[in-house]
mmCIF file of C-alpha atoms and ligand atoms in Angstrom:
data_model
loop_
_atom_site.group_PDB
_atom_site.id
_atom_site.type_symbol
_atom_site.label_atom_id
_atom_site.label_comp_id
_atom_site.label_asym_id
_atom_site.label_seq_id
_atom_site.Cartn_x
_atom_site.Cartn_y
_atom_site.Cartn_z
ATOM 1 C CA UNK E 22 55.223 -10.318 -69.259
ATOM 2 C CA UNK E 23 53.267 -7.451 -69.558
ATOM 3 C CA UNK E 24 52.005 -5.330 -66.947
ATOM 4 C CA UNK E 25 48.151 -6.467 -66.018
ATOM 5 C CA UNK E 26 48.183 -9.445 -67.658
ATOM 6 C CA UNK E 27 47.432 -13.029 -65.441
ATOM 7 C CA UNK E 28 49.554 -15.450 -64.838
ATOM 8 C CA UNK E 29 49.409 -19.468 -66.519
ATOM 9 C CA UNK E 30 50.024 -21.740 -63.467
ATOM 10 C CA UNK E 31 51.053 -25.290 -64.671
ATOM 11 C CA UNK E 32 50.157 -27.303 -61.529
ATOM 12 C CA UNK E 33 51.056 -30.856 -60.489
ATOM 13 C CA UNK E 34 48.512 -32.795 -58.747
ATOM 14 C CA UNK E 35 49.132 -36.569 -56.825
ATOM 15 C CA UNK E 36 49.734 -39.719 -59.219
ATOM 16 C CA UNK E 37 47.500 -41.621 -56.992
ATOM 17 C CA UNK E 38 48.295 -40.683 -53.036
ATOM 18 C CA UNK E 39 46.195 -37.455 -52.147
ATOM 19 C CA UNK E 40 49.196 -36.985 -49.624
ATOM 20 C CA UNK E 41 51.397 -35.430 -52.500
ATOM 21 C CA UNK E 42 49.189 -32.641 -53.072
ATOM 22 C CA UNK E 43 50.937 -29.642 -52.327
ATOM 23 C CA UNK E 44 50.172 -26.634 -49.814
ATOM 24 C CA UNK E 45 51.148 -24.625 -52.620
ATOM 25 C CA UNK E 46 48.969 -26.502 -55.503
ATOM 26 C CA UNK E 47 46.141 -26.040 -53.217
ATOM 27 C CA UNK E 48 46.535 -22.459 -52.726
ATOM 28 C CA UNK E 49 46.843 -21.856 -56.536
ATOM 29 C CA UNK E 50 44.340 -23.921 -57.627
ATOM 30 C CA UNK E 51 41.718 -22.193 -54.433
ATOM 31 C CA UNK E 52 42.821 -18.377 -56.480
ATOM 32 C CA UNK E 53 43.052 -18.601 -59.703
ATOM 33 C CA UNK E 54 40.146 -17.549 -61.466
ATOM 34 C CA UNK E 55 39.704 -20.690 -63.882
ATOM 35 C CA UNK E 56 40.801 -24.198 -63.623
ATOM 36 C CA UNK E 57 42.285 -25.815 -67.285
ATOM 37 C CA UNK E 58 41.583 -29.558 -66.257
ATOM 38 C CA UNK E 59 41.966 -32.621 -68.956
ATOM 39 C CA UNK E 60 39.236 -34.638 -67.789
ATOM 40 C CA UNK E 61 36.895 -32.419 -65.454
ATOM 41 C CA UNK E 62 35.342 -35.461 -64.322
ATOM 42 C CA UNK E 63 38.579 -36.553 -63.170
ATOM 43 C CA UNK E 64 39.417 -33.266 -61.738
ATOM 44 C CA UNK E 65 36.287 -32.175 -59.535
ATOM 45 C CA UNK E 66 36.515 -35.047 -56.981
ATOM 46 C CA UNK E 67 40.288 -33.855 -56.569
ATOM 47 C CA UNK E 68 38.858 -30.034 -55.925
ATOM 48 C CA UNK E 69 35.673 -31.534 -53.970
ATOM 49 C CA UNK E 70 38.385 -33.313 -51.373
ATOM 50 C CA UNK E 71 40.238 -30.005 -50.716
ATOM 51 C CA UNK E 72 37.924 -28.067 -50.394
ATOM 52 C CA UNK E 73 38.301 -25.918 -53.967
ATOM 53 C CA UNK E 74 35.339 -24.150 -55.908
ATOM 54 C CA UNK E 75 37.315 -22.987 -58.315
ATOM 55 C CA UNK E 76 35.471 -22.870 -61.801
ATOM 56 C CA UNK E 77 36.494 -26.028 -64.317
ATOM 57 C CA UNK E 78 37.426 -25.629 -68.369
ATOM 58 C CA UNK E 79 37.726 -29.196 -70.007
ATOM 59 C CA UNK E 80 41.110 -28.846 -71.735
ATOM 60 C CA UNK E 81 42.173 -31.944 -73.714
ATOM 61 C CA UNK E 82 43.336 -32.915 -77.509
ATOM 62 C CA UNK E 83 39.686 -32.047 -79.043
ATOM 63 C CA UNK E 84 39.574 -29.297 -77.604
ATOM 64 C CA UNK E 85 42.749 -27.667 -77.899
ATOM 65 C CA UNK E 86 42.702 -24.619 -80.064
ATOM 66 C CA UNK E 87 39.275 -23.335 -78.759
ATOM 67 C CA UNK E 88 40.693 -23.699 -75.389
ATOM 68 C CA UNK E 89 43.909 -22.571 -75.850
ATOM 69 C CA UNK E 90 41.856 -19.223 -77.103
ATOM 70 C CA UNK E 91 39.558 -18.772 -74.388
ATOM 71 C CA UNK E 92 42.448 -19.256 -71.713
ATOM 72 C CA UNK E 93 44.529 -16.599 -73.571
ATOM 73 C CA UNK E 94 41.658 -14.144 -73.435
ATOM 74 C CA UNK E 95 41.261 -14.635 -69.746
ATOM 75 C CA UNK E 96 44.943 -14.263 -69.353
ATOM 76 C CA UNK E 97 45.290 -11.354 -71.280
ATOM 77 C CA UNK E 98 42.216 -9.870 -69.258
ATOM 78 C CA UNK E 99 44.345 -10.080 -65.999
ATOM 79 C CA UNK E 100 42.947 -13.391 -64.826
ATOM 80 C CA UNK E 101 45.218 -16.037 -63.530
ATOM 81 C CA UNK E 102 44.846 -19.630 -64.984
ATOM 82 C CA UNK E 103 46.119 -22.846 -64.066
ATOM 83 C CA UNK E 104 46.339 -25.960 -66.110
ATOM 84 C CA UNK E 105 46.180 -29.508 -64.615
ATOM 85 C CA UNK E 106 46.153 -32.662 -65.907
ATOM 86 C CA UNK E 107 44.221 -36.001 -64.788
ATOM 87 C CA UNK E 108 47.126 -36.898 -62.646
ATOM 88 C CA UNK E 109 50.776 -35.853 -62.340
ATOM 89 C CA UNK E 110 52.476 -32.713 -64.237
ATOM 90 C CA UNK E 111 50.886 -31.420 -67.093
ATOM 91 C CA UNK E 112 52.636 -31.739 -70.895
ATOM 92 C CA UNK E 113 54.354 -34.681 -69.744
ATOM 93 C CA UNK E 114 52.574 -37.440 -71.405
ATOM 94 C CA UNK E 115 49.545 -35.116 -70.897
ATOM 95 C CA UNK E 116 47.814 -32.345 -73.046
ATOM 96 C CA UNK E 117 48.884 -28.353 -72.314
ATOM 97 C CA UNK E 118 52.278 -28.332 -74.794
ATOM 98 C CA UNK E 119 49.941 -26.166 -77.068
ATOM 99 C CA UNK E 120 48.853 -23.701 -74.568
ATOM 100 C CA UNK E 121 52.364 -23.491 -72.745
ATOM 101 C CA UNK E 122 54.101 -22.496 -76.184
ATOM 102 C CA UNK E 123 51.123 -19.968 -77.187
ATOM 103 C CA UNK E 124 51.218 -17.890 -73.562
ATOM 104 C CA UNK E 125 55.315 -17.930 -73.959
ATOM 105 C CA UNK E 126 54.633 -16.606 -77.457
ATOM 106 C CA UNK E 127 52.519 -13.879 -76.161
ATOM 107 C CA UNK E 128 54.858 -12.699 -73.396
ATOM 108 C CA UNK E 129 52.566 -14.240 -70.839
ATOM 109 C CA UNK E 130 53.843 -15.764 -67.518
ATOM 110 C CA UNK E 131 54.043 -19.195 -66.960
ATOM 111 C CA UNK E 132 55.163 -20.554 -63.565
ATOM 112 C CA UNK E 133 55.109 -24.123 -62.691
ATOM 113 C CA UNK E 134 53.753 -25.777 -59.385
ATOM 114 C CA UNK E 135 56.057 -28.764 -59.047
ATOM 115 C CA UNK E 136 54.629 -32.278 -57.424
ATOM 116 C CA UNK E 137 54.189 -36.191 -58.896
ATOM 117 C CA UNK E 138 55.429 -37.499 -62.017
ATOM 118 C CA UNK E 139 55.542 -40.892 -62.298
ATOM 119 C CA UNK E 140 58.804 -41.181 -64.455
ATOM 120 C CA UNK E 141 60.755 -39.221 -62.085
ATOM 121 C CA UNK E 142 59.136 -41.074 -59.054
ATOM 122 C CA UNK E 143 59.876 -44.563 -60.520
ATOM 123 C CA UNK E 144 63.389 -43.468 -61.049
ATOM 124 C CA UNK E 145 63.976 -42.103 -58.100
ATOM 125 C CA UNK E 146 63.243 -45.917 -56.082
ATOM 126 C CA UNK E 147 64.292 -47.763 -58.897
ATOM 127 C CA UNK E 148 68.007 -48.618 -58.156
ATOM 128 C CA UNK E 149 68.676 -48.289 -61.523
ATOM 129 C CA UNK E 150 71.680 -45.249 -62.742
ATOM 130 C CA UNK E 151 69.693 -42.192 -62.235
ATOM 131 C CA UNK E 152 72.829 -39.818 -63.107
ATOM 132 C CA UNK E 153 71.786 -40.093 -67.117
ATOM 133 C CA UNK E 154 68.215 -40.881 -68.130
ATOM 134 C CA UNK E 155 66.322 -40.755 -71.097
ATOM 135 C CA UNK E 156 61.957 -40.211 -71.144
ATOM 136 C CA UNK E 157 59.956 -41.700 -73.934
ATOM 137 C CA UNK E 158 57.272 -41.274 -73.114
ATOM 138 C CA UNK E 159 54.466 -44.510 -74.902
ATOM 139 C CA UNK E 160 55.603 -46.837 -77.256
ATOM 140 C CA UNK E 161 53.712 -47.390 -79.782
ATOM 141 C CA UNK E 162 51.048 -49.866 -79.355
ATOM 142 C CA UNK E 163 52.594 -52.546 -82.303
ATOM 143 C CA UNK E 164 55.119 -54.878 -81.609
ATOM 144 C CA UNK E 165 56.530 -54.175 -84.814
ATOM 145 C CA UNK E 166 56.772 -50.495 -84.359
ATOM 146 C CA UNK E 167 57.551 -51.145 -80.673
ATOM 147 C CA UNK E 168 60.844 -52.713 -82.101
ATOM 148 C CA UNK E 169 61.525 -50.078 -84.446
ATOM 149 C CA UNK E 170 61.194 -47.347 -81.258
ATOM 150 C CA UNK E 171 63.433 -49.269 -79.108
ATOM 151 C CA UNK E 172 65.808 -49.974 -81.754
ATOM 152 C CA UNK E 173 65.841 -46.413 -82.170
ATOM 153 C CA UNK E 174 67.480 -46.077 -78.735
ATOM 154 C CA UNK E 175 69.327 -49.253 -78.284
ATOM 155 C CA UNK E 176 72.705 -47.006 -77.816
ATOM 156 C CA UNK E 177 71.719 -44.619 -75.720
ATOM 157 C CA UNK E 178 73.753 -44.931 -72.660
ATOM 158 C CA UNK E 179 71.154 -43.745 -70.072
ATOM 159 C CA UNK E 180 68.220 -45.284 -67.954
ATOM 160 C CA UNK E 181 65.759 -45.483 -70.630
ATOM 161 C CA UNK E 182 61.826 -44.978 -68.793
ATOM 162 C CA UNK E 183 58.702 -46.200 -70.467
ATOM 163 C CA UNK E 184 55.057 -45.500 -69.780
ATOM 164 C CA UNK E 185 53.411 -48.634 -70.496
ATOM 165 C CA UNK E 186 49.818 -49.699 -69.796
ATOM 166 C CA UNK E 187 49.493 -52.874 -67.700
ATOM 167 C CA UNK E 188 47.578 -54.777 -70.564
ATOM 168 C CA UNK E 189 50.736 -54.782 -72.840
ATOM 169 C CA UNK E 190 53.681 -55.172 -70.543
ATOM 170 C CA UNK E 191 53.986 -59.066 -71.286
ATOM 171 C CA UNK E 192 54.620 -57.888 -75.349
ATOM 172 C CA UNK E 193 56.408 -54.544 -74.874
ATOM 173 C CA UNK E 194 58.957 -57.041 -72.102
ATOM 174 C CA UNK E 195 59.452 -59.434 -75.346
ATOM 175 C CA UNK E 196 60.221 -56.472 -77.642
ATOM 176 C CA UNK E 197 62.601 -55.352 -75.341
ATOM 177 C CA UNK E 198 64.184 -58.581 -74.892
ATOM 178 C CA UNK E 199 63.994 -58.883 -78.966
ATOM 179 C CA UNK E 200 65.576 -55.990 -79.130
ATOM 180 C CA UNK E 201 67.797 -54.595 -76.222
ATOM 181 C CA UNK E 202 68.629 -57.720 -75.261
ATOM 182 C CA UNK E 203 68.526 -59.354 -71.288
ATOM 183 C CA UNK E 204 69.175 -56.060 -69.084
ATOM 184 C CA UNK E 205 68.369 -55.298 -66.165
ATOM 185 C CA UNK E 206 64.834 -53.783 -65.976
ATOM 186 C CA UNK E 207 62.287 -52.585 -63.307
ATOM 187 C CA UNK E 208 58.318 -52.886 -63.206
ATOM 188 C CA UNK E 209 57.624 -49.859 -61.191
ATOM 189 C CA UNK E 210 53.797 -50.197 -60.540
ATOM 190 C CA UNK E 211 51.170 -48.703 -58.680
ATOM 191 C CA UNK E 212 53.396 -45.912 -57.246
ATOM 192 C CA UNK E 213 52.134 -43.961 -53.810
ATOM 193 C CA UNK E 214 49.076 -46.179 -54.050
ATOM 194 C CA UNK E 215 48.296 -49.121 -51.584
ATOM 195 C CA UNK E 216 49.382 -51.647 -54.157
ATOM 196 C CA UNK E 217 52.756 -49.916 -55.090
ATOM 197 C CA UNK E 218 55.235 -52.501 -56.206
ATOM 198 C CA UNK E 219 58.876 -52.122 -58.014
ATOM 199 C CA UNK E 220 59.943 -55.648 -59.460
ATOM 200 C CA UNK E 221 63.284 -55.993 -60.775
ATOM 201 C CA UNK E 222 64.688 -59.050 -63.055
ATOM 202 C CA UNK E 223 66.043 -59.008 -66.778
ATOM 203 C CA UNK E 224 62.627 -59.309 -69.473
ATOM 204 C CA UNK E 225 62.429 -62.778 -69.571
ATOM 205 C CA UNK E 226 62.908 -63.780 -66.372
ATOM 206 C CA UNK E 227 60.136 -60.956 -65.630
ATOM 207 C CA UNK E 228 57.660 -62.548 -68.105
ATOM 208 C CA UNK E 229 57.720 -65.479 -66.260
ATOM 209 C CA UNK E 230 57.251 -64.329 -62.871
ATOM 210 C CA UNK E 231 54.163 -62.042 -64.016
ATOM 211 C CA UNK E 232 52.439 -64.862 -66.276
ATOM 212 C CA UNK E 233 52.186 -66.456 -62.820
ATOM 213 C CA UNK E 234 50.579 -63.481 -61.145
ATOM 214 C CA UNK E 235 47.970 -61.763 -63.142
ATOM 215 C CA UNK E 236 47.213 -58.928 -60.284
ATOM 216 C CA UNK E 237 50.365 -57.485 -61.587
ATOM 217 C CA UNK E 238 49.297 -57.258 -65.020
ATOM 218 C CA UNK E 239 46.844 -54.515 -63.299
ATOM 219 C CA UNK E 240 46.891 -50.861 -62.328
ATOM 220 C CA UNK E 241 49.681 -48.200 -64.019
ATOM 221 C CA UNK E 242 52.730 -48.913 -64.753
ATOM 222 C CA UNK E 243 56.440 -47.115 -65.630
ATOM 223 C CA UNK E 244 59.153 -49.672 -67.330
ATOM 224 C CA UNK E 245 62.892 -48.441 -66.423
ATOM 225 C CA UNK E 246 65.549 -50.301 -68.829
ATOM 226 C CA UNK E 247 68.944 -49.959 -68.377
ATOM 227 C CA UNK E 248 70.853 -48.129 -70.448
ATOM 228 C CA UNK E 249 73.495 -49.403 -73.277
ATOM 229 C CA UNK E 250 76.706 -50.496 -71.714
ATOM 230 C CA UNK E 251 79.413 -47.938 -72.138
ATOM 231 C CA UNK E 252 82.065 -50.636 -73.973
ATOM 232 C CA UNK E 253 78.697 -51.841 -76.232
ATOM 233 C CA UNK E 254 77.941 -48.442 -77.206
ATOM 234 C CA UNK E 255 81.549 -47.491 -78.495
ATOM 235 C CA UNK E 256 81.828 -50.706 -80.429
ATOM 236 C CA UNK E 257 81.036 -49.747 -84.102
ATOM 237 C CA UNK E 258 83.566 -46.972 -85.186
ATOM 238 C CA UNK E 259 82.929 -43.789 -87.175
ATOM 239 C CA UNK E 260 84.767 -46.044 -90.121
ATOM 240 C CA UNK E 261 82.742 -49.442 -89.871
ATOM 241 C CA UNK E 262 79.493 -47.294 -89.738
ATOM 242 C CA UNK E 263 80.442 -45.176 -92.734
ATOM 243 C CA UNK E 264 81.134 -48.460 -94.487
ATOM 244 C CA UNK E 265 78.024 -50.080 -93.323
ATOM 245 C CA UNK E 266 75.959 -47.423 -94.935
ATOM 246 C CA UNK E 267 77.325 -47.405 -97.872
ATOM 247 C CA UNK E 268 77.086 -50.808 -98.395
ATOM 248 C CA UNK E 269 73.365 -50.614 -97.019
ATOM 249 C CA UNK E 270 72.528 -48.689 -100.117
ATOM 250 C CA UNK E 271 73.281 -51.785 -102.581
ATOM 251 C CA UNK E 272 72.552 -55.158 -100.653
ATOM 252 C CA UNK E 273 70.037 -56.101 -97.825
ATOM 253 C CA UNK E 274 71.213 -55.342 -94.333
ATOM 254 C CA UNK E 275 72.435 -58.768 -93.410
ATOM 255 C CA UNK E 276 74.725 -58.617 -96.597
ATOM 256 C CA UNK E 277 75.971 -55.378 -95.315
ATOM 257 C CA UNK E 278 76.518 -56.144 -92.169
ATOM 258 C CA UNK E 279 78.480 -59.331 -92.958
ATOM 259 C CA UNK E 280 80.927 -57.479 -95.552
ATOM 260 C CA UNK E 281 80.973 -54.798 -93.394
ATOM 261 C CA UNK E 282 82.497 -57.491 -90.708
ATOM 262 C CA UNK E 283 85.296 -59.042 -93.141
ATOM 263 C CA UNK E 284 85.785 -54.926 -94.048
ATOM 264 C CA UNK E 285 86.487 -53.460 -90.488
ATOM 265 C CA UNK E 286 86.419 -56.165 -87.829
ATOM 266 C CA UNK E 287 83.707 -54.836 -86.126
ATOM 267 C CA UNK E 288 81.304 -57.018 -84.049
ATOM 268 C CA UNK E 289 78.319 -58.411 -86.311
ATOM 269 C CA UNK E 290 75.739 -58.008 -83.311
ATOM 270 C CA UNK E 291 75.978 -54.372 -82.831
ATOM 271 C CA UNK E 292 76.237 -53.324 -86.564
ATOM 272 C CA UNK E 293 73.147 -55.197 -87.099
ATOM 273 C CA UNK E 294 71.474 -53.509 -84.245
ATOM 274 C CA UNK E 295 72.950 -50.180 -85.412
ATOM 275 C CA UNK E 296 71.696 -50.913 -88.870
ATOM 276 C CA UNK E 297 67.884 -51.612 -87.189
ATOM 277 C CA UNK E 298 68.206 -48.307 -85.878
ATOM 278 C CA UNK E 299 69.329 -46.310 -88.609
ATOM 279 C CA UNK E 300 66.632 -48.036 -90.793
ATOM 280 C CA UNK E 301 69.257 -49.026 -92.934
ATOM 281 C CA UNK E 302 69.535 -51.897 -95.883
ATOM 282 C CA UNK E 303 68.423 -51.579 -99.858
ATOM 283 C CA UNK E 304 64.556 -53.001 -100.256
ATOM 284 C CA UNK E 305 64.408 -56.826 -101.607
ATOM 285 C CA UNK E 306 62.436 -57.338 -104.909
HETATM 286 N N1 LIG W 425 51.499 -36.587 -66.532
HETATM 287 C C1 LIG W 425 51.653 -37.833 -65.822
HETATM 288 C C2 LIG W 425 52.938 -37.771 -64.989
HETATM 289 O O1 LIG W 425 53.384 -36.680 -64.681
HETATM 290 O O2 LIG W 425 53.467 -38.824 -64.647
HETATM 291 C C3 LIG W 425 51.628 -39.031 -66.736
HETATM 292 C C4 LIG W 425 50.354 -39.134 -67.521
HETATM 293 S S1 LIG W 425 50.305 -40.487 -68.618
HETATM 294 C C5 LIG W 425 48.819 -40.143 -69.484
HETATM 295 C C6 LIG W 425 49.787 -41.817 -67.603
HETATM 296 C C7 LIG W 425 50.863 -42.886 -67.445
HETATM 297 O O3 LIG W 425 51.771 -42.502 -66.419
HETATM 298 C C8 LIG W 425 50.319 -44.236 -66.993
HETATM 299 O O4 LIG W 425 49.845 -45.001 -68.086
HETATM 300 C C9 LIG W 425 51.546 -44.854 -66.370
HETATM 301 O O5 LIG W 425 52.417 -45.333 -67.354
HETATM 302 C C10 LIG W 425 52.176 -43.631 -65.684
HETATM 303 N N2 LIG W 425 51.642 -43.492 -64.327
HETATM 304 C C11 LIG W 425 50.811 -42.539 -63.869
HETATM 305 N N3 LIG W 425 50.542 -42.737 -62.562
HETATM 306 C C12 LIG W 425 51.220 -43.861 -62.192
HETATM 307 C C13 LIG W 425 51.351 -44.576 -60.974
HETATM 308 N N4 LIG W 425 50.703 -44.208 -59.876
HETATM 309 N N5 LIG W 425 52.140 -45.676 -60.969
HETATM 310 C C14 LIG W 425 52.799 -46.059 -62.075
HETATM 311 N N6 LIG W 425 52.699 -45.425 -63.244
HETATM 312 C C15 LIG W 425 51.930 -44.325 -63.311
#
């Protein structure tokens, strides 16, 4: 940082309860001289209830490079600036990555204000392993593609955690049965609001239970999956993979898969699901 330049304040603000604001986001967002805010109609009624006049900038995906200009200017004139999102901690799942990167890359300072975020909040009730854990953030809004994303991460080992909006949980829960197979999830919903609620059950078991109870197809939502099992995860060796893709260049995937099988032994499930998630298998005419 240089001398006499301000200071980029990436502040948290509450994911629903006004309880988790913090003494410390308060007091930032009360000094600094201009307030970086996604949605500033979202942001003023949060200000209004504390008590904060601080000045607003509308700073979302449209806006970005202008934005990300004007806040540089002010930073580089001494100011201090903080950047907040609608709800929770800015750049995750939320605009600000731009700006962040650009203030680094002019020596600036950048200190976060820690408070919410819904992924780390679900995880943290969940019950689910919360010693590896892997964020993704959306899926995409196709089933199709939805397949192809989870596919992606079938393997991975950790607690994988989904934001998902309440409208598509029934089809995202049958992709992930489609694809990851009956493990155990959790519906985290609602969380530090009235209505919080954290179901547990494997996907189809889940669908069930919320086709009969529409007000939980309401409000925001994080989907926790459990991670790959360890012994399902080692089960296609460096050999039958090698040979899979190979073989994946000539014939469809199925093909491969099964000479793959009589070839190395390995388990036809999990090269197959390995396979989806490579992207693997010659076109058909
Ligand atoms: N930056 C935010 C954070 O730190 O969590 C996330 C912003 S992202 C645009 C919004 C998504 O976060 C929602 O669609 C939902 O998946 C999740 N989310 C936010 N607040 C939530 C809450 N109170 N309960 C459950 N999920 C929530």
């Amino acid at each position: 940082m240089s001398l006499g330049t301000g200071t980029l304040y990436v502040v948290a603000t509450p994911i629903g309860n006004l309880g988790d604001m913090s003494d410390r986001a308060r007091q930032v967002l009360t000094t600094v001289a201009l307030i970086a805010a996604e949605d500033t109609r979202t942001t003023r009624p949060l200000l209004t209830h504390f008590g904060i006049t601080t000045a607003l900038l509308a700073y979302h995906e449209h806006n970005e490079a202008a934005a990300t200009t004007r806040v540089l200017a002010l930073l580089a004139s001494g100011e201090d600036v903080a950047l907040v999102a609608d709800a929770g901690t800015p750049l995750i799942s939320d605009p600000g990555y731009s700006l962040v990167t650009a203030a680094r890359a002019k020596g600036l300072a950048v200190v976060p204000v820690p408070g919410a975020n819904a992924a780390i909040c679900a995880l943290s009730a969940a019950g689910l392993p919360s010693d590896r854990f892997l964020f993704l953030g959306f899926p995409p809004r196709t089933s199709s593609q939805r397949r192809t994303w989870f596919a992606a991460v079938a393997h991975e080992p950790g607690t994988l955690i989904v934001y998902e909006s309440t409208k598509r949980m029934l089809a995202t829960l049958a992709d992930v049965s489609a694809v990851l197979g009956e493990r155990q999830v959790v519906l985290a919903r609602e969380l530090t609001k009235r209505f919080e609620t954290f179901w547990s059950g494997q996907p189809t078991e889940l669908q069930t239970r919320l086709a009969a109870a529409p007000e939980q197809q309401r409000g925001e939502l994080v989907i926790l999956i459990a991670g790959c099992p360890v012994a399902a995860a080692t089960v296609v060796t460096a050999e039958a993979q090698r040979t899979l893709e190979v073989l994946a260049q000539a014939v469809p995937l199925r093909q491969a898969v099964a000479l793959t099988v009589q070839l190395t032994g390995a388990k036809k499930n999990a090269l197959y699901q390995l396979g989806l998630e490579l992207g693997l298998g010659a076109e058909v005419d």
